[in-house]
XYZ file of C-alpha atoms in Angstrom:
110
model
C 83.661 119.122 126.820
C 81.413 120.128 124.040
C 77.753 119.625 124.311
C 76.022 117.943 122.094
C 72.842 119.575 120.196
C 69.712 117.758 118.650
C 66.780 118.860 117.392
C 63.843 116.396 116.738
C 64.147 117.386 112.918
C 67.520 115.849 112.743
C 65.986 112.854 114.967
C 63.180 112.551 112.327
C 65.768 112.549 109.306
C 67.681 109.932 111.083
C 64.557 107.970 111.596
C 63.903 108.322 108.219
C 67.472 107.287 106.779
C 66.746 104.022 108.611
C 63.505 103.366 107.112
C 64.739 103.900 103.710
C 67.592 101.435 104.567
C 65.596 98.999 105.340
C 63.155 100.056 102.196
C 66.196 99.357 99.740
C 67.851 96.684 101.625
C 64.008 94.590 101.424
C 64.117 95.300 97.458
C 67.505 94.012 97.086
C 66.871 91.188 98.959
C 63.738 90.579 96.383
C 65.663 90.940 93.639
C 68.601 89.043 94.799
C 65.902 85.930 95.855
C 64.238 86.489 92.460
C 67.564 85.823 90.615
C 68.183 82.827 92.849
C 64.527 81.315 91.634
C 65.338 82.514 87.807
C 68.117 80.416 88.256
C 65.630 77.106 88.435
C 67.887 74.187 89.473
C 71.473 74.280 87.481
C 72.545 71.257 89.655
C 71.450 68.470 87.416
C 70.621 64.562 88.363
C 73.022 62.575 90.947
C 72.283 62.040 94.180
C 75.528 64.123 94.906
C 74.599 67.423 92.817
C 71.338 66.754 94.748
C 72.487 67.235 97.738
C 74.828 70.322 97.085
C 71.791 71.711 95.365
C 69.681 70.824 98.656
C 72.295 72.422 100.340
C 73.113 75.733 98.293
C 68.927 76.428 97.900
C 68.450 75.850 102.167
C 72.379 78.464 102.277
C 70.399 81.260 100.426
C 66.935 80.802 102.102
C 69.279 81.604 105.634
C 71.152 84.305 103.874
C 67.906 86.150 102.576
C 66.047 85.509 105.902
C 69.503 86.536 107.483
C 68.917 89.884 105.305
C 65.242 90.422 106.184
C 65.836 90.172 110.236
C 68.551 92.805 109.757
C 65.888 95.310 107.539
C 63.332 94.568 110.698
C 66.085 95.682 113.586
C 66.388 98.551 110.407
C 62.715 99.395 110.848
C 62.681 99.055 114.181
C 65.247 101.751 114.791
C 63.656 103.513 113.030
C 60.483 103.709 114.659
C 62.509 104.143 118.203
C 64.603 107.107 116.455
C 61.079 108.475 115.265
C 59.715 107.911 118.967
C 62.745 110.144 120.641
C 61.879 112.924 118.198
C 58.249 113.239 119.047
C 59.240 112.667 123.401
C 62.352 115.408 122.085
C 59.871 118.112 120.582
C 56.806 117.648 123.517
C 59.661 118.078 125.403
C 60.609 121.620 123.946
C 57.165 122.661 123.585
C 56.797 122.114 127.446
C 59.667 124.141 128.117
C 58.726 126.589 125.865
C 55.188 127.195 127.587
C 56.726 127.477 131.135
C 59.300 129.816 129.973
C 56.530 132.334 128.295
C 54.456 131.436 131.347
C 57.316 132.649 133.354
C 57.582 135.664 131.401
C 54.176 136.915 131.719
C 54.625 136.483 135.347
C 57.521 138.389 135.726
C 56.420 141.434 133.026
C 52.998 141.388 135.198
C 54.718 141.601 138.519
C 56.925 144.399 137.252
């Protein structure tokens, strides 16, 4: 079985691929909801174009809400990803000092 290696620099680029996902995704979101307001209301008088116009305007509200919640759980990741790579490197670091602690103990002893 073949180990699997990690370094909290490839942690922090992953955390930072998410936030950019969820950086674009927001914008296209805006831009997609600011073509859906350009749009004004293209559904006319009648009760019936009314109500598919009620309808259509309360679909895309859920679909661009629907979009935000998904660039949150983006950020959110990404601040979790961001959070393993600063436990990852203390984690090192403290490894790294009893090691050269270790060392100095053994080269004194010797």
């Amino acid at each position: 079985m073949r180990e699997l290696e990690v370094s909290h620099h490839d942690l922090l680029g992953s955390a930072s691929g998410l936030a950019d996902a969820a950086e674009v995704l927001r914008e296209e979101l805006r831009i997609l909801g600011d073509g859906f307001a350009g749009d004004g209301d293209p559904w006319g008088e009648g009760d019936l174009v009314g109500q598919i116009g009620a309808a259509y305007r309360h679909l895309v509200g859920k679909a661009l809400a629907r979009g935000e919640a998904i660039a949150e759980r983006y950020e959110a990741a990404a601040e979790e990803v961001a959070a393993a790579s600063r436990t990852h490197r203390a984690a090192q670091t403290g490894a790294e000092e009893v090691m050269a602690a270790l060392a100095r103990r053994h080269s004194s002893s010797a």
